[in-house]
Amino acid sequence: MSQELIAYLNGEFLPVSQCMVSISDRGFGGDSVYDVERTFNGKIFRLEAHLDRLYRSLKYVRIDPRMTKEEMAEITLEVVRRNEHLRGNSDWSVAQTITRGVALGNTTGRTTSVIDDVPPTVYINVYFPPFRRYAQLHEEGIHAIIPKTRNYHPDTIDNKAKHRSRLNLTMAQLEVVEADPEAWPLLLDHYGNISEGTGSNFFIVTDGVLRTPTDTSILQGLSRDTVILLAKQLGIPCIEEDIQPFDAYTADEAFMTGTSHSMLPISRIDWRPIGDEMPGPMVRRLLAAWSEMVGLDIVDQTKALAAISE
Ligand SMILES: Cc1ncc(COP(=O)(O)O)c(C=O)c1O
């Protein structure tokens, strides 16, 4: 049995080191979409909802994956199965990446067109989330910094699509790590409202009410959606509305949600401390409910795996 991770690439299951794509692949220029799930106890969490989002992203950017959602699900599950012996007591991030395929012009000398009839590149792989980093952040909280770089205006490209043309997010990261190497960016939208992080959605708690930005200029995060569902079950009021930096600075609690970490508390925003304890009571309550739903304690698992992860 292979000791190397196995991935799927264009019809084949291969060791990751043998997965090769052409330098002329349009994905190299960011012409691609993707989605990322995670497993709990080896089982993918909300795969169907993730693939629904992936197919919305594909439809928006007009890439035809040339396989049905059901086929994409089956191949994804097969990649997880083929790596199960390497999982140990850890869990995977699971990703599908689909590019528009190889640009014909680069190989034929003729003009490349975005409507060239070329097969897409489909790559599905697993990898371990950075549990050590997350364990530290569960204890200390994130320092979120609002950079000058904004999230895309939806007139340019809708942030609901999970795509790979996000150099603005890299610029935001560069900006904030210069100020604090440990900080995470918290981007504003075009109007000055808070939108999201570079890989996470954002929540605050004010007087017992959960508040999160509307989905006008964010990725419709599945972890955000899970928090909204859990809040409903727990009878916690939750509203989607415009949130300004002022609201964030003065919140009782703030946190980020994202597939690989589920939820992480925020301890500071632009150096202003948030909340009295780390993590705060709302984060603890929601994480307890989430843990119950998936059958393992998310924070305990993160801390246990921290010792053996990067
Ligand atoms: C820009 C952005 N916002 C939010 C999220 C969180 O989404 P999810 O909870 O589905 O992982 C991600 C995930 O990678 C993201 O890239």
PDB file of N, CA and C and ligand atoms in Angstrom, residues 34-36 50 53 151 159 162 166 169 196-201 218-224 257-260, ligand 1:
ATOM      1  N   TYR A  34     -12.456  26.040  -7.044  1.00  0.00           N
ATOM      2  CA  TYR A  34     -12.153  24.918  -6.153  1.00  0.00           C
ATOM      3  C   TYR A  34     -13.128  24.894  -4.999  1.00  0.00           C
ATOM      4  N   ASP A  35     -13.085  23.829  -4.244  1.00  0.00           N
ATOM      5  CA  ASP A  35     -13.807  23.783  -2.976  1.00  0.00           C
ATOM      6  C   ASP A  35     -13.010  22.913  -2.019  1.00  0.00           C
ATOM      7  N   VAL A  36     -13.242  23.110  -0.744  1.00  0.00           N
ATOM      8  CA  VAL A  36     -12.493  22.364   0.279  1.00  0.00           C
ATOM      9  C   VAL A  36     -13.449  21.904   1.368  1.00  0.00           C
ATOM     10  N   HIS A  50     -21.026  21.228  -0.110  1.00  0.00           N
ATOM     11  CA  HIS A  50     -19.790  21.743  -0.718  1.00  0.00           C
ATOM     12  C   HIS A  50     -19.815  21.566  -2.238  1.00  0.00           C
ATOM     13  N   ARG A  53     -21.984  24.066  -3.862  1.00  0.00           N
ATOM     14  CA  ARG A  53     -21.291  25.355  -3.999  1.00  0.00           C
ATOM     15  C   ARG A  53     -20.264  25.292  -5.126  1.00  0.00           C
ATOM     16  N   ASN A 151     -11.954  43.574  -0.395  1.00  0.00           N
ATOM     17  CA  ASN A 151     -12.482  42.417  -1.096  1.00  0.00           C
ATOM     18  C   ASN A 151     -12.991  42.883  -2.469  1.00  0.00           C
ATOM     19  N   ASN A 159     -17.864  37.372  -5.000  1.00  0.00           N
ATOM     20  CA  ASN A 159     -17.104  36.585  -4.018  1.00  0.00           C
ATOM     21  C   ASN A 159     -17.808  35.288  -3.629  1.00  0.00           C
ATOM     22  N   LYS A 162     -15.934  30.443  -5.450  1.00  0.00           N
ATOM     23  CA  LYS A 162     -14.658  30.107  -4.803  1.00  0.00           C
ATOM     24  C   LYS A 162     -13.659  29.849  -5.929  1.00  0.00           C
ATOM     25  N   ARG A 166      -7.449  35.294  -6.717  1.00  0.00           N
ATOM     26  CA  ARG A 166      -7.629  36.106  -5.515  1.00  0.00           C
ATOM     27  C   ARG A 166      -6.318  36.715  -5.029  1.00  0.00           C
ATOM     28  N   LEU A 169      -6.365  38.817  -1.947  1.00  0.00           N
ATOM     29  CA  LEU A 169      -6.263  38.214  -0.609  1.00  0.00           C
ATOM     30  C   LEU A 169      -4.797  38.045  -0.202  1.00  0.00           C
ATOM     31  N   GLU A 196     -15.038  39.635   4.983  1.00  0.00           N
ATOM     32  CA  GLU A 196     -14.595  38.306   5.436  1.00  0.00           C
ATOM     33  C   GLU A 196     -13.077  38.286   5.579  1.00  0.00           C
ATOM     34  N   GLY A 197     -12.575  37.150   6.057  1.00  0.00           N
ATOM     35  CA  GLY A 197     -11.130  36.945   6.091  1.00  0.00           C
ATOM     36  C   GLY A 197     -10.677  36.368   4.758  1.00  0.00           C
ATOM     37  N   THR A 198      -9.405  35.958   4.685  1.00  0.00           N
ATOM     38  CA  THR A 198      -8.899  35.420   3.419  1.00  0.00           C
ATOM     39  C   THR A 198      -9.295  33.954   3.226  1.00  0.00           C
ATOM     40  N   GLY A 199      -9.712  33.287   4.307  1.00  0.00           N
ATOM     41  CA  GLY A 199     -10.176  31.902   4.167  1.00  0.00           C
ATOM     42  C   GLY A 199     -11.243  31.589   5.186  1.00  0.00           C
ATOM     43  N   SER A 200     -11.867  32.634   5.726  1.00  0.00           N
ATOM     44  CA  SER A 200     -12.840  32.447   6.811  1.00  0.00           C
ATOM     45  C   SER A 200     -13.898  33.527   6.763  1.00  0.00           C
ATOM     46  N   ASN A 201     -15.066  33.209   7.295  1.00  0.00           N
ATOM     47  CA  ASN A 201     -16.116  34.218   7.480  1.00  0.00           C
ATOM     48  C   ASN A 201     -16.034  34.781   8.896  1.00  0.00           C
ATOM     49  N   ILE A 218     -19.251  38.228   0.068  1.00  0.00           N
ATOM     50  CA  ILE A 218     -18.464  37.187   0.754  1.00  0.00           C
ATOM     51  C   ILE A 218     -18.657  35.838   0.064  1.00  0.00           C
ATOM     52  N   LEU A 219     -17.776  34.894   0.427  1.00  0.00           N
ATOM     53  CA  LEU A 219     -18.042  33.500   0.063  1.00  0.00           C
ATOM     54  C   LEU A 219     -19.130  33.002   1.011  1.00  0.00           C
ATOM     55  N   GLN A 220     -20.087  32.263   0.452  1.00  0.00           N
ATOM     56  CA  GLN A 220     -21.151  31.698   1.298  1.00  0.00           C
ATOM     57  C   GLN A 220     -20.564  30.491   2.030  1.00  0.00           C
ATOM     58  N   GLY A 221     -19.827  30.787   3.105  1.00  0.00           N
ATOM     59  CA  GLY A 221     -19.084  29.751   3.819  1.00  0.00           C
ATOM     60  C   GLY A 221     -20.017  28.700   4.399  1.00  0.00           C
ATOM     61  N   LEU A 222     -19.614  27.442   4.241  1.00  0.00           N
ATOM     62  CA  LEU A 222     -20.438  26.369   4.805  1.00  0.00           C
ATOM     63  C   LEU A 222     -20.318  26.342   6.326  1.00  0.00           C
ATOM     64  N   SER A 223     -19.188  26.789   6.859  1.00  0.00           N
ATOM     65  CA  SER A 223     -19.040  26.839   8.324  1.00  0.00           C
ATOM     66  C   SER A 223     -19.895  27.979   8.872  1.00  0.00           C
ATOM     67  N   ARG A 224     -19.953  29.073   8.159  1.00  0.00           N
ATOM     68  CA  ARG A 224     -20.863  30.178   8.509  1.00  0.00           C
ATOM     69  C   ARG A 224     -22.285  29.637   8.548  1.00  0.00           C
ATOM     70  N   THR A 257     -15.048  31.675  11.064  1.00  0.00           N
ATOM     71  CA  THR A 257     -15.464  30.308  10.755  1.00  0.00           C
ATOM     72  C   THR A 257     -14.841  29.878   9.434  1.00  0.00           C
ATOM     73  N   GLY A 258     -14.412  28.632   9.364  1.00  0.00           N
ATOM     74  CA  GLY A 258     -13.825  28.117   8.126  1.00  0.00           C
ATOM     75  C   GLY A 258     -13.719  26.606   8.216  1.00  0.00           C
ATOM     76  N   THR A 259     -13.771  25.955   7.074  1.00  0.00           N
ATOM     77  CA  THR A 259     -13.851  24.497   7.058  1.00  0.00           C
ATOM     78  C   THR A 259     -12.732  23.810   7.832  1.00  0.00           C
ATOM     79  N   SER A 260     -11.491  24.236   7.646  1.00  0.00           N
ATOM     80  CA  SER A 260     -10.402  23.436   8.226  1.00  0.00           C
ATOM     81  C   SER A 260     -10.298  23.610   9.735  1.00  0.00           C
TER      82      SER A 260
HETATM   83  C1  LIG B   1     -12.651  33.923   1.097  1.00  0.00           C
HETATM   84  C2  LIG B   1     -13.227  32.853   1.980  1.00  0.00           C
HETATM   85  N1  LIG B   1     -14.195  33.191   2.862  1.00  0.00           N
HETATM   86  C3  LIG B   1     -14.753  32.271   3.668  1.00  0.00           C
HETATM   87  C4  LIG B   1     -14.330  30.953   3.674  1.00  0.00           C
HETATM   88  C5  LIG B   1     -14.959  29.951   4.596  1.00  0.00           C
HETATM   89  O1  LIG B   1     -15.770  29.043   3.897  1.00  0.00           O
HETATM   90  P1  LIG B   1     -16.037  27.595   4.437  1.00  0.00           P
HETATM   91  O2  LIG B   1     -16.627  27.740   5.805  1.00  0.00           O
HETATM   92  O3  LIG B   1     -16.975  26.985   3.470  1.00  0.00           O
HETATM   93  O4  LIG B   1     -14.715  26.901   4.488  1.00  0.00           O
HETATM   94  C6  LIG B   1     -13.332  30.562   2.766  1.00  0.00           C
HETATM   95  C7  LIG B   1     -12.881  29.163   2.729  1.00  0.00           C
HETATM   96  O5  LIG B   1     -11.840  28.847   2.229  1.00  0.00           O
HETATM   97  C8  LIG B   1     -12.782  31.530   1.897  1.00  0.00           C
HETATM   98  O6  LIG B   1     -11.826  31.205   1.007  1.00  0.00           O
END
